[in-house]
Every structure is written in C-alpha cells, then in structure tokens.
PDB file of C-alpha atoms and ligand atoms in Angstrom:
ATOM      1  CA  MET A 167     138.297 244.961 140.206  1.00 98.00           C
ATOM      2  CA  ARG A 168     137.207 247.003 137.211  1.00 98.00           C
ATOM      3  CA  VAL A 169     133.723 248.295 136.345  1.00 99.00           C
ATOM      4  CA  SER A 170     132.189 250.110 133.401  1.00 99.00           C
ATOM      5  CA  ILE A 171     129.697 252.825 134.318  1.00 99.00           C
ATOM      6  CA  GLY A 172     127.178 254.853 132.330  1.00 99.00           C
ATOM      7  CA  SER A 173     123.974 256.810 132.740  1.00 99.00           C
ATOM      8  CA  ASP A 174     121.441 258.980 130.999  1.00 99.00           C
ATOM      9  CA  HIS A 175     120.736 262.639 131.842  1.00 98.00           C
ATOM     10  CA  ALA A 176     118.588 261.657 134.832  1.00 99.00           C
ATOM     11  CA  GLY A 177     121.387 259.553 136.251  1.00 99.00           C
ATOM     12  CA  PHE A 178     124.281 261.786 135.280  1.00 99.00           C
ATOM     13  CA  GLU A 179     124.888 263.496 138.629  1.00 98.00           C
ATOM     14  CA  GLN A 180     124.790 260.256 140.615  1.00 99.00           C
ATOM     15  CA  LYS A 181     126.896 258.503 137.957  1.00 99.00           C
ATOM     16  CA  GLU A 182     129.627 261.084 138.495  1.00 99.00           C
ATOM     17  CA  MET A 183     129.380 260.741 142.270  1.00 99.00           C
ATOM     18  CA  LEU A 184     129.244 256.939 142.173  1.00 99.00           C
ATOM     19  CA  ALA A 185     132.267 256.771 139.860  1.00 99.00           C
ATOM     20  CA  GLY A 186     134.187 258.899 142.362  1.00 98.00           C
ATOM     21  CA  TYR A 187     133.002 256.723 145.230  1.00 98.00           C
ATOM     22  CA  LEU A 188     134.098 253.535 143.482  1.00 98.00           C
ATOM     23  CA  GLU A 189     137.526 254.985 142.697  1.00 98.00           C
ATOM     24  CA  SER A 190     137.905 255.992 146.350  1.00 98.00           C
ATOM     25  CA  GLN A 191     137.289 252.326 147.206  1.00 98.00           C
ATOM     26  CA  GLY A 192     140.066 251.181 144.879  1.00 98.00           C
ATOM     27  CA  VAL A 193     137.790 250.044 142.042  1.00 98.00           C
ATOM     28  CA  GLY A 194     138.966 250.767 138.485  1.00 98.00           C
ATOM     29  CA  VAL A 195     136.280 252.753 136.653  1.00 99.00           C
ATOM     30  CA  LEU A 196     135.720 252.961 132.903  1.00 99.00           C
ATOM     31  CA  ASP A 197     133.313 255.900 132.487  1.00 99.00           C
ATOM     32  CA  ARG A 198     131.251 255.427 129.304  1.00 98.00           C
ATOM     33  CA  GLY A 199     129.466 258.743 129.703  1.00 98.00           C
ATOM     34  CA  PRO A 200     127.632 260.902 129.167  1.00 98.00           C
ATOM     35  CA  GLU A 201     129.945 263.795 129.955  1.00 98.00           C
ATOM     36  CA  ASN A 202     127.205 266.241 130.927  1.00 98.00           C
ATOM     37  CA  ALA A 203     123.531 266.316 131.875  1.00 98.00           C
ATOM     38  CA  ASP A 204     122.216 267.093 128.378  1.00 98.00           C
ATOM     39  CA  ARG A 205     119.229 264.943 127.398  1.00 98.00           C
ATOM     40  CA  VAL A 206     120.270 261.559 125.947  1.00 98.00           C
ATOM     41  CA  ASP A 207     118.698 258.139 125.312  1.00 99.00           C
ATOM     42  CA  TYR A 208     119.484 255.541 127.969  1.00 98.00           C
ATOM     43  CA  PRO A 209     119.725 252.541 125.567  1.00 99.00           C
ATOM     44  CA  ASP A 210     122.824 254.105 123.963  1.00 99.00           C
ATOM     45  CA  TYR A 211     124.719 254.008 127.266  1.00 99.00           C
ATOM     46  CA  ALA A 212     123.308 250.647 128.307  1.00 99.00           C
ATOM     47  CA  ALA A 213     124.727 249.261 125.044  1.00 99.00           C
ATOM     48  CA  LEU A 214     128.218 250.652 125.727  1.00 99.00           C
ATOM     49  CA  VAL A 215     128.441 249.287 129.270  1.00 99.00           C
ATOM     50  CA  ALA A 216     126.835 245.963 128.343  1.00 99.00           C
ATOM     51  CA  ALA A 217     129.387 245.492 125.554  1.00 99.00           C
ATOM     52  CA  ASP A 218     132.251 246.088 127.996  1.00 99.00           C
ATOM     53  CA  VAL A 219     130.851 243.414 130.311  1.00 99.00           C
ATOM     54  CA  ALA A 220     129.944 240.933 127.569  1.00 98.00           C
ATOM     55  CA  GLU A 221     133.407 241.246 125.997  1.00 98.00           C
ATOM     56  CA  GLY A 222     135.133 240.751 129.356  1.00 98.00           C
ATOM     57  CA  ALA A 223     136.791 244.179 129.355  1.00 98.00           C
ATOM     58  CA  VAL A 224     135.511 244.724 132.911  1.00 98.00           C
ATOM     59  CA  ASP A 225     134.226 242.594 135.771  1.00 98.00           C
ATOM     60  CA  PHE A 226     130.871 244.356 136.218  1.00 99.00           C
ATOM     61  CA  GLY A 227     128.695 247.126 134.833  1.00 99.00           C
ATOM     62  CA  VAL A 228     126.868 249.944 136.611  1.00 99.00           C
ATOM     63  CA  LEU A 229     124.066 251.855 134.878  1.00 99.00           C
ATOM     64  CA  VAL A 230     122.140 254.784 136.331  1.00 99.00           C
ATOM     65  CA  CYS A 231     118.922 256.337 135.024  1.00 98.00           C
ATOM     66  CA  GLY A 232     115.796 257.795 136.601  1.00 98.00           C
ATOM     67  CA  THR A 233     114.467 254.452 137.810  1.00 99.00           C
ATOM     68  CA  GLY A 234     117.090 251.973 136.592  1.00 99.00           C
ATOM     69  CA  ILE A 235     114.313 250.122 134.769  1.00 99.00           C
ATOM     70  CA  GLY A 236     115.022 251.255 131.211  1.00 98.00           C
ATOM     71  CA  MET A 237     118.724 250.564 131.645  1.00 99.00           C
ATOM     72  CA  ALA A 238     117.994 247.007 132.829  1.00 99.00           C
ATOM     73  CA  ILE A 239     115.597 246.290 129.965  1.00 99.00           C
ATOM     74  CA  ALA A 240     118.093 247.586 127.409  1.00 99.00           C
ATOM     75  CA  ALA A 241     121.191 245.906 128.886  1.00 99.00           C
ATOM     76  CA  ASN A 242     119.432 242.546 129.105  1.00 98.00           C
ATOM     77  CA  LYS A 243     119.030 242.543 125.310  1.00 98.00           C
ATOM     78  CA  VAL A 244     122.790 242.055 124.963  1.00 98.00           C
ATOM     79  CA  HIS A 245     123.929 238.416 124.930  1.00 98.00           C
ATOM     80  CA  GLY A 246     125.767 237.421 128.074  1.00 98.00           C
ATOM     81  CA  ILE A 247     124.209 240.123 130.218  1.00 98.00           C
ATOM     82  CA  ARG A 248     122.262 239.573 133.408  1.00 99.00           C
ATOM     83  CA  ALA A 249     121.302 243.066 134.559  1.00 99.00           C
ATOM     84  CA  ALA A 250     119.410 243.571 137.815  1.00 99.00           C
ATOM     85  CA  ASN A 251     117.623 246.768 138.790  1.00 99.00           C
ATOM     86  CA  ILE A 252     118.383 247.163 142.494  1.00 99.00           C
ATOM     87  CA  VAL A 253     116.660 249.838 144.575  1.00 98.00           C
ATOM     88  CA  ARG A 254     117.122 248.380 148.059  1.00 98.00           C
ATOM     89  CA  GLU A 255     120.345 247.224 149.671  1.00 98.00           C
ATOM     90  CA  ASP A 256     119.229 243.746 150.700  1.00 98.00           C
ATOM     91  CA  PHE A 257     118.466 242.735 147.105  1.00 98.00           C
ATOM     92  CA  ALA A 258     122.036 243.475 145.969  1.00 98.00           C
ATOM     93  CA  PRO A 259     123.789 240.397 147.408  1.00 98.00           C
ATOM     94  CA  LEU A 260     120.923 238.183 146.228  1.00 98.00           C
ATOM     95  CA  ALA A 261     121.311 239.421 142.651  1.00 99.00           C
ATOM     96  CA  ARG A 262     124.907 238.201 142.768  1.00 99.00           C
ATOM     97  CA  GLU A 263     124.503 235.068 144.891  1.00 98.00           C
ATOM     98  CA  HIS A 264     121.391 233.666 143.186  1.00 98.00           C
ATOM     99  CA  ASN A 265     121.334 235.271 139.740  1.00 98.00           C
ATOM    100  CA  ASP A 266     125.021 235.922 138.990  1.00 98.00           C
ATOM    101  CA  ALA A 267     124.022 239.412 137.838  1.00 99.00           C
ATOM    102  CA  ASN A 268     126.862 241.099 135.988  1.00 99.00           C
ATOM    103  CA  ILE A 269     125.306 244.566 135.707  1.00 99.00           C
ATOM    104  CA  VAL A 270     123.541 246.527 138.424  1.00 99.00           C
ATOM    105  CA  THR A 271     121.151 249.266 137.355  1.00 99.00           C
ATOM    106  CA  LEU A 272     120.388 252.041 139.817  1.00 99.00           C
ATOM    107  CA  SER A 273     117.715 254.687 140.303  1.00 99.00           C
ATOM    108  CA  ALA A 274     118.918 258.265 140.642  1.00 99.00           C
ATOM    109  CA  ARG A 275     115.439 259.752 141.091  1.00 98.00           C
ATOM    110  CA  PHE A 276     114.157 257.466 143.847  1.00 98.00           C
ATOM    111  CA  VAL A 277     117.243 256.206 145.676  1.00 98.00           C
ATOM    112  CA  PRO A 278     119.667 258.540 147.476  1.00 98.00           C
ATOM    113  CA  PHE A 279     123.384 258.464 146.701  1.00 98.00           C
ATOM    114  CA  GLU A 280     124.287 256.972 150.084  1.00 98.00           C
ATOM    115  CA  GLU A 281     121.901 254.052 149.566  1.00 98.00           C
ATOM    116  CA  ASN A 282     123.234 253.465 146.043  1.00 99.00           C
ATOM    117  CA  CYS A 283     126.767 253.348 147.503  1.00 99.00           C
ATOM    118  CA  ARG A 284     125.635 250.641 149.921  1.00 98.00           C
ATOM    119  CA  ILE A 285     123.969 248.769 147.062  1.00 99.00           C
ATOM    120  CA  LEU A 286     127.202 248.892 145.056  1.00 98.00           C
ATOM    121  CA  ASP A 287     129.283 247.775 148.052  1.00 98.00           C
ATOM    122  CA  ALA A 288     127.058 244.742 148.595  1.00 98.00           C
ATOM    123  CA  PHE A 289     126.795 243.904 144.893  1.00 99.00           C
ATOM    124  CA  LEU A 290     130.537 244.026 144.252  1.00 98.00           C
ATOM    125  CA  ALA A 291     131.433 242.169 147.461  1.00 98.00           C
ATOM    126  CA  THR A 292     129.197 239.141 146.834  1.00 98.00           C
ATOM    127  CA  SER A 293     130.168 236.089 144.793  1.00 98.00           C
ATOM    128  CA  PHE A 294     127.853 233.858 142.799  1.00 98.00           C
ATOM    129  CA  GLY A 295     126.626 231.027 144.985  1.00 98.00           C
ATOM    130  CA  GLY A 296     126.796 228.296 142.324  1.00 98.00           C
ATOM    131  CA  GLY A 297     125.264 224.986 143.396  1.00 98.00           C
ATOM    132  CA  ARG A 298     121.492 224.897 142.869  1.00 97.00           C
ATOM    133  CA  HIS A 299     121.621 228.388 141.386  1.00 98.00           C
ATOM    134  CA  ALA A 300     123.998 227.409 138.589  1.00 98.00           C
ATOM    135  CA  GLY A 301     121.536 225.281 136.652  1.00 98.00           C
ATOM    136  CA  ARG A 302     118.926 228.026 136.863  1.00 98.00           C
ATOM    137  CA  VAL A 303     121.318 230.637 135.526  1.00 98.00           C
ATOM    138  CA  ASP A 304     122.295 228.195 132.760  1.00 98.00           C
ATOM    139  CA  LYS A 305     118.605 227.972 131.848  1.00 98.00           C
ATOM    140  CA  ILE A 306     118.359 231.776 131.717  1.00 98.00           C
ATOM    141  CA  MET A 307     121.325 231.942 129.366  1.00 98.00           C
ATOM    142  CA  ALA A 308     119.884 229.142 127.201  1.00 98.00           C
ATOM    143  CA  LEU A 309     116.948 231.463 126.486  1.00 98.00           C
ATOM    144  CA  GLU A 310     119.345 233.532 124.369  1.00 96.00           C
ATOM    145  CA  SER A 311     119.705 230.770 121.786  1.00 91.00           C
TER     146      SER A 311
HETATM  147  C1  RB5 B 489     114.240 259.653 131.531  1.00 74.43           C
HETATM  148  O1  RB5 B 489     113.235 260.615 131.649  1.00 74.43           O
HETATM  149  C2  RB5 B 489     113.775 258.345 132.144  1.00 74.43           C
HETATM  150  O2  RB5 B 489     112.801 257.753 131.347  1.00 74.43           O
HETATM  151  C3  RB5 B 489     114.946 257.396 132.317  1.00 74.43           C
HETATM  152  O3  RB5 B 489     115.921 257.997 133.095  1.00 74.43           O
HETATM  153  C4  RB5 B 489     114.666 256.061 132.997  1.00 74.43           C
HETATM  154  O4  RB5 B 489     114.008 256.253 134.199  1.00 74.43           O
HETATM  155  C5  RB5 B 489     114.033 255.046 132.154  1.00 74.43           C
HETATM  156  O5  RB5 B 489     113.811 253.904 132.597  1.00 74.43           O
END
C-alpha cells in the first residue's frame, strides 16, 4: 500500500511522526511536505495530496492540520476525492466501509499522536462495503458533474 501525506505548520510535527509510523508498518509514504514548521496555507498541501489520490499515484491520502477541517474542505474540492475528517477511532472504519473515503484528514491540535495512529490503522485496514453503500457513493460523485 502507498499513501501520500501532507500537512500545514500546525500539523507538521505529527505529519513527520505519522509518516515514520506508516513506514514502520510497511506502508509506502510519499511525503508532499512541508519540510519544516514555517507558516504555510493548508489548501496548498491538500491540493498536492488530493492530486496524487485523484490521479491514482497512491492508494490513499493523509492530511494533517490543526483540526483537520480545513484540509477536508479543501481536498473535497478536487474531483474524485472523498475526504473525511476523523478525530475518533471508531469513525475511521465507517468512513471507509460506508463512504469509501480516499483521504483521511487528522487533527494535530486536538488528537494525540497515538490516537491518530489508531485512526490510520483502522482507516487503512478497512475496505469499502459496497452493496447499499455503493449507490449512495455514486450519488455523491454525481454531484461533481
Ligand atoms: C492554522 O492555524 C489552522 O487554521 C489550520 O491548521 C487548520 O486547523 C484549519 O482547518
């Protein structure tokens, strides 16, 4: 499995730690930056990761900012993206099973690293459920046209 990861300044430290965690779990990581904690604008990094996912260069995207909210709003503007802001572990499998989310956005300011690791584990380990969920996801994607 391969993921693209990015953050803003608020998410930088956890982005670095989460990238290391994912690599330790055998996940291929494409780090889209930033490279330091200097102030940046989160939509710039959401766009980079969302493009990787939308173009099929990676399986999933991971975006980290203060809350995860801005990253989700920005990423969801890119066609083909279903980004879910997950701040509790039990929502992570549901975002995959029901919504076929292809990007998870995380909060560095409100969710500890260990909890974000558990969120990532659950998100990446869960498949889309299909069935009754498929038509609903199709209707979401039809909103793009
Ligand atoms: C940066 O101060 C903050 O606005 C950003 O990290 C994020 O929380 C936005 O949604």
